[in-house]
CSV table of C-alpha atoms in Angstrom, one decimal:
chain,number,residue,atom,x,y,z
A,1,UNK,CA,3.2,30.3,2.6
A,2,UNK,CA,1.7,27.9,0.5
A,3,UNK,CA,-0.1,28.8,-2.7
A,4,UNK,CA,-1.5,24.9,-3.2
A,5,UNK,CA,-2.9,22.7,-0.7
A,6,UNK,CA,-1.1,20.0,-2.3
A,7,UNK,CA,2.4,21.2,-1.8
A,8,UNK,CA,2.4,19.7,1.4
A,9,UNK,CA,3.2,16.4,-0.1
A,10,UNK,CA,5.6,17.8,-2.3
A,11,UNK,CA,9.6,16.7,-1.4
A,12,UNK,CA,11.5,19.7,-0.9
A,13,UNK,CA,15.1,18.6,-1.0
A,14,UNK,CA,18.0,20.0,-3.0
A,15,UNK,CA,20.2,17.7,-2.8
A,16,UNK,CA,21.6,15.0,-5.6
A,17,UNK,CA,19.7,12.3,-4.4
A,18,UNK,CA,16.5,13.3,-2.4
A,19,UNK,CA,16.7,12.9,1.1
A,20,UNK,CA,12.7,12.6,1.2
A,21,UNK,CA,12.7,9.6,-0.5
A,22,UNK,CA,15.1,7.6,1.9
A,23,UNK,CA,12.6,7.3,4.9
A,24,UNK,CA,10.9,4.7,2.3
A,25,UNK,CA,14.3,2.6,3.3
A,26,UNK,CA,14.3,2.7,7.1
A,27,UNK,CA,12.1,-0.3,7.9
A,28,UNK,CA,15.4,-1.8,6.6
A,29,UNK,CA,17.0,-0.4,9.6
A,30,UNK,CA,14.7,-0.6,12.4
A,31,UNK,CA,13.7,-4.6,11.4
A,32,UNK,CA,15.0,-6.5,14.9
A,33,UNK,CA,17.8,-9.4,14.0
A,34,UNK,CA,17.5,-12.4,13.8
A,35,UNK,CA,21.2,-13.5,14.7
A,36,UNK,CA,20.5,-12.8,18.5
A,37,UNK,CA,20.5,-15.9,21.2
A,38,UNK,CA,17.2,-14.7,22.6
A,39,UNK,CA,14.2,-12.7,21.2
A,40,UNK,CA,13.6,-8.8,22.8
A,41,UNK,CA,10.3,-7.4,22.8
A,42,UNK,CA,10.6,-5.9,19.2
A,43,UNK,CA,11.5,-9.3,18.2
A,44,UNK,CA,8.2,-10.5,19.9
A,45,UNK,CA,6.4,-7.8,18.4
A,46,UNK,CA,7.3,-7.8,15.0
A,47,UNK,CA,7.6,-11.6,14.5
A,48,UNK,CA,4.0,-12.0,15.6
A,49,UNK,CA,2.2,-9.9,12.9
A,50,UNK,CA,3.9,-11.4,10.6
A,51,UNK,CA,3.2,-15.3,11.7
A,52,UNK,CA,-0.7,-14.3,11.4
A,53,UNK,CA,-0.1,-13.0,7.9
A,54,UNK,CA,1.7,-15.4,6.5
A,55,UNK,CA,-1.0,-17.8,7.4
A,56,UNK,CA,-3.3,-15.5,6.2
A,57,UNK,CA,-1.9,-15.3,2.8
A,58,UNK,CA,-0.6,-19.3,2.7
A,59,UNK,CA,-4.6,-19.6,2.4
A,60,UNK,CA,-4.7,-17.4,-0.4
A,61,UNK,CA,-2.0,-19.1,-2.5
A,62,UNK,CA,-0.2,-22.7,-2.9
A,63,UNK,CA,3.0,-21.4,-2.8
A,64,UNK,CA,4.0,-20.7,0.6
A,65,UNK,CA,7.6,-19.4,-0.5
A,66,UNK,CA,5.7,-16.3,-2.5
A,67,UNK,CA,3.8,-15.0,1.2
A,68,UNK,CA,7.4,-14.0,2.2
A,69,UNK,CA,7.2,-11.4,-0.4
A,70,UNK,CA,3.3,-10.0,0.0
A,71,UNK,CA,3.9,-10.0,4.0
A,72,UNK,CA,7.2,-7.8,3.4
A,73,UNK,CA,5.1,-5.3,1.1
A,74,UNK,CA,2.7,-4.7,3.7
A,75,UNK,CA,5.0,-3.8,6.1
A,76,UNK,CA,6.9,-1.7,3.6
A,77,UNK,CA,3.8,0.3,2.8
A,78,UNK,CA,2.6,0.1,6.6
A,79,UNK,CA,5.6,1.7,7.9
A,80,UNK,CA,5.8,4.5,5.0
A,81,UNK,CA,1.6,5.3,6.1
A,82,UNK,CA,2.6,5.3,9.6
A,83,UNK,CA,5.5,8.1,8.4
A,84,UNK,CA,3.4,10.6,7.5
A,85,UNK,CA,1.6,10.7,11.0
A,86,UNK,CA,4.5,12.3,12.4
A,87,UNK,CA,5.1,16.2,11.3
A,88,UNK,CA,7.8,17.3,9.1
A,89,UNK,CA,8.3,13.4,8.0
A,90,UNK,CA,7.7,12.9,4.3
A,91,UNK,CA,5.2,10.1,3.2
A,92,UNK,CA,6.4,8.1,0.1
A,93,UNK,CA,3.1,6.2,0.1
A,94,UNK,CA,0.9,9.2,-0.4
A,95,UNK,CA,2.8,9.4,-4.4
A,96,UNK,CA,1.5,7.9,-7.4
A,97,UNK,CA,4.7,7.6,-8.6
A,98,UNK,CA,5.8,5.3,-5.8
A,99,UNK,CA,2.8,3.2,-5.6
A,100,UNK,CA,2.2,2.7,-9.5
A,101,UNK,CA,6.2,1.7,-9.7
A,102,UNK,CA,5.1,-1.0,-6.7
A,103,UNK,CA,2.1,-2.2,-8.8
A,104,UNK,CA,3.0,-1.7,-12.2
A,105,UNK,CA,6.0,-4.2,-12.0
A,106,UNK,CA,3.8,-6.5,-9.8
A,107,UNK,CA,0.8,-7.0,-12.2
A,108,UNK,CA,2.9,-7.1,-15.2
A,109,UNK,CA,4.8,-10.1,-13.9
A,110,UNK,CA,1.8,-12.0,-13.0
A,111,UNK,CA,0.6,-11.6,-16.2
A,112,UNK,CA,3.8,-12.6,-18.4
A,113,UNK,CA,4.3,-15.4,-16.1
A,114,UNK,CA,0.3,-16.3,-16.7
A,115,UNK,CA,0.1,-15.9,-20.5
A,116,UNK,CA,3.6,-17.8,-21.1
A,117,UNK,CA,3.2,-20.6,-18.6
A,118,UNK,CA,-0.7,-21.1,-18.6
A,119,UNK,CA,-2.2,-19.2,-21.8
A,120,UNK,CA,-5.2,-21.6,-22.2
A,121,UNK,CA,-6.1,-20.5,-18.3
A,122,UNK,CA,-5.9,-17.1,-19.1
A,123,UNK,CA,-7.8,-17.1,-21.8
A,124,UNK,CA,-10.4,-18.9,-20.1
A,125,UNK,CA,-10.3,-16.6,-17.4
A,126,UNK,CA,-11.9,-14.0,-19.8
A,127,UNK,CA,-15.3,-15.8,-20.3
A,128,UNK,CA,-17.0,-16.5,-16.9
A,129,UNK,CA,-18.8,-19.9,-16.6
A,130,UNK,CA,-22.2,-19.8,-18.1
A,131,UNK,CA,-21.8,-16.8,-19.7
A,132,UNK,CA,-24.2,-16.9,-23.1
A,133,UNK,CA,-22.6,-16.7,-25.9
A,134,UNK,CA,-23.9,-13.4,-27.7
A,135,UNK,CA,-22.6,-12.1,-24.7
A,136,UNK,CA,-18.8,-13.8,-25.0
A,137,UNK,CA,-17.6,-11.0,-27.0
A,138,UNK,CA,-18.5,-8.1,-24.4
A,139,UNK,CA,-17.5,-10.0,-21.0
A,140,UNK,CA,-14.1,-10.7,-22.4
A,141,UNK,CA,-14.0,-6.9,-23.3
A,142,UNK,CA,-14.6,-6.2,-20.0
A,143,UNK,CA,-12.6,-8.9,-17.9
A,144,UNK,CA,-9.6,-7.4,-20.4
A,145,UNK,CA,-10.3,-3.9,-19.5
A,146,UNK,CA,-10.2,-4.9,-15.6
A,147,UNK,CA,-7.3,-6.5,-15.8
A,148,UNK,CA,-5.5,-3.7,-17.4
A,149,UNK,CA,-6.2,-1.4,-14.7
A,150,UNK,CA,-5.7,-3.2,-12.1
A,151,UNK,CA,-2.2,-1.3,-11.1
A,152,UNK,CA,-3.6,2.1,-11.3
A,153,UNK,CA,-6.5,1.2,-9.1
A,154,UNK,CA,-4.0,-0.1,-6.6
A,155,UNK,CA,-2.2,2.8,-7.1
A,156,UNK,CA,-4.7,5.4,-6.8
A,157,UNK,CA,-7.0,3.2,-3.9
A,158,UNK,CA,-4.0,3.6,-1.8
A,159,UNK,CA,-2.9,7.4,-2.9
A,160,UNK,CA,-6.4,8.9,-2.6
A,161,UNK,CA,-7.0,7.1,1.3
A,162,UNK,CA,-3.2,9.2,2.3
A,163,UNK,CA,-4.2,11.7,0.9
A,164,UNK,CA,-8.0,12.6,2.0
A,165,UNK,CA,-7.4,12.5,5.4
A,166,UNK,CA,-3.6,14.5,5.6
A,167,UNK,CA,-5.4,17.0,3.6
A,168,UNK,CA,-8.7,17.1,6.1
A,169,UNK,CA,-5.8,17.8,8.8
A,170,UNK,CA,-4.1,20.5,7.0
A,171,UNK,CA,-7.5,22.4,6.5
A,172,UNK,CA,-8.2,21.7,10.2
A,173,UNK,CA,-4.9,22.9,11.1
A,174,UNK,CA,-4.7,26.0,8.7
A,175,UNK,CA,-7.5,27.1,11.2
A,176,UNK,CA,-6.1,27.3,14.5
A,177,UNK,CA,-4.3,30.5,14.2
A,178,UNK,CA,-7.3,32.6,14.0
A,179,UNK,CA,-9.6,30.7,16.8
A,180,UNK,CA,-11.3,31.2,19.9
A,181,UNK,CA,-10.7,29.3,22.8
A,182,UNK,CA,-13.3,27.0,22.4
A,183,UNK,CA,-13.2,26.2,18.9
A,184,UNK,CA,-9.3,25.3,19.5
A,185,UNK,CA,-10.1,22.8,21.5
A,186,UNK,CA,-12.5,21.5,19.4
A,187,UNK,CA,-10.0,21.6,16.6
A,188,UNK,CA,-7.6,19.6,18.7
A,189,UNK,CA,-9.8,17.5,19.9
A,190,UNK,CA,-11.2,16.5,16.1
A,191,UNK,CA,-7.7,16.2,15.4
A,192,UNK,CA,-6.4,13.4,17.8
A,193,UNK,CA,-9.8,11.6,16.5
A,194,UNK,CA,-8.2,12.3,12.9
A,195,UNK,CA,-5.7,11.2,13.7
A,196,UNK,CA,-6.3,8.0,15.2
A,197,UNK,CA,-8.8,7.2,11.8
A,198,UNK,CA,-5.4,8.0,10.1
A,199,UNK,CA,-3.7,5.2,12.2
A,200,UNK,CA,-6.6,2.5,11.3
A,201,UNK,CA,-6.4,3.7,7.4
A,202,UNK,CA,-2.7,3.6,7.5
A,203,UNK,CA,-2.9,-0.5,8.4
A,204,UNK,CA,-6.0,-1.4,6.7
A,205,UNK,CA,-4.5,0.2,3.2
A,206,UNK,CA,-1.7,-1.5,3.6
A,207,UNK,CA,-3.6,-4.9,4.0
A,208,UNK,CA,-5.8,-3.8,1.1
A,209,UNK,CA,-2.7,-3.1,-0.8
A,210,UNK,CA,-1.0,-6.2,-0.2
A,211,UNK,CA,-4.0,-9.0,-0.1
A,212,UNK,CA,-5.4,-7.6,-3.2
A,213,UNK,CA,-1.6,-8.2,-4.9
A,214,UNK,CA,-1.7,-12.0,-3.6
A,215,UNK,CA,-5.7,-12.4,-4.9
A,216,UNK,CA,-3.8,-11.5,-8.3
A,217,UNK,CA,-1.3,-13.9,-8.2
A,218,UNK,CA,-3.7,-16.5,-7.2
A,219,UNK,CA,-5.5,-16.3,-10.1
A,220,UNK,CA,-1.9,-17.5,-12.6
């Protein structure tokens, strides 16, 4: 029984490394080759999606090379959202832990690269153009506070959106045991439309996730 609603996002293994954690790596595993003479359907499939983001991030950035990265974070986070649609699978994505240690790394490399490479860009960065000057003192207090928490909000964006709606699903599902006839299927009907809200938050977070990483990049 549980005693916290949150505990359902808790990983219960045992063992000496968790087990939990290693569904983060199967993307790795299910990715279709590329070594094969002629393209299957997943090849199609997956190939595709990525095509239209790489353009779609090329336009973001000059570096074409560096959209090889942000499109393989989206799929990492996409497949980890999709994860915790199924029962019994654990969700990585739906952890603090795992998203700060994403962004952290992330924004702090953009940033040393900025200051060391381009440090009169940065600090012009702080002041907006016509910005008055009494006010030159506050905006670069506040474009310095934005930019330091810029991880956790990418962290947390992407944390709370997993969360809210497993959570609304394990109330709704907590409530089935004691139910009439009609309000199941009411409850299983809500549910499939839960669950297909789920499906569309479980892409569009990972797009959030990943063109709000290459809009920081662009800016060093």
């Amino acid at each position: 029984m549980m005693t916290n609603l949150f505990s359902s996002f808790d990983p219960n293994s045992t063992y000496f490394m968790l087990s939990n954690w290693l569904s983060t790596f199967c993307l790795f595993f299910l990715m279709p080759s590329s070594f094969w003479l002629m393209k299957g359907r997943t090849a199609v499939a997956f190939f595709q999606p990525v095509s239209i983001l790489f353009n779609e991030f090329k336009s973001l950035i000059s570096n074409s090379k560096h959209t090889i990265m942000f499109s393989a974070l989206f799929f990492i986070f996409l497949f980890n959202n999709f994860l915790g649609l199924f029962p019994y699978i654990f969700t990585s994505s739906s952890h603090l832990v795992m998203n700060l240690s994403v962004a952290a790394p992330m924004w702090m490399s953009f940033m040393l690269y900025g200051w060391i490479t381009q440090m009169n860009h940065m600090l012009a960065h702080l002041v907006p153009q016509s910005t008055p000057g009494p006010l030159m003192p506050f905006m670069v207090l506040i474009e310095t506070t934005s930019n330091l928490i810029r991880p956790g909000t990418l962290a947390v964006r992407l944390t709370a959106n997993m969360i809210a709606g497993h959570l609304l699903m394990t109330l709704l599902g907590n409530q089935t045991a004691s139910s009439s006839t009609a309000v199941l299927i009411i409850l299983l009907i809500v549910q499939v439309l839960l669950i297909t809200l789920e499906g569309a938050v479980a892409i569009i977070q990972a797009y959030v996730f990943s063109i709000l990483t290459t809009l920081y990049s662009s800016e060093v």
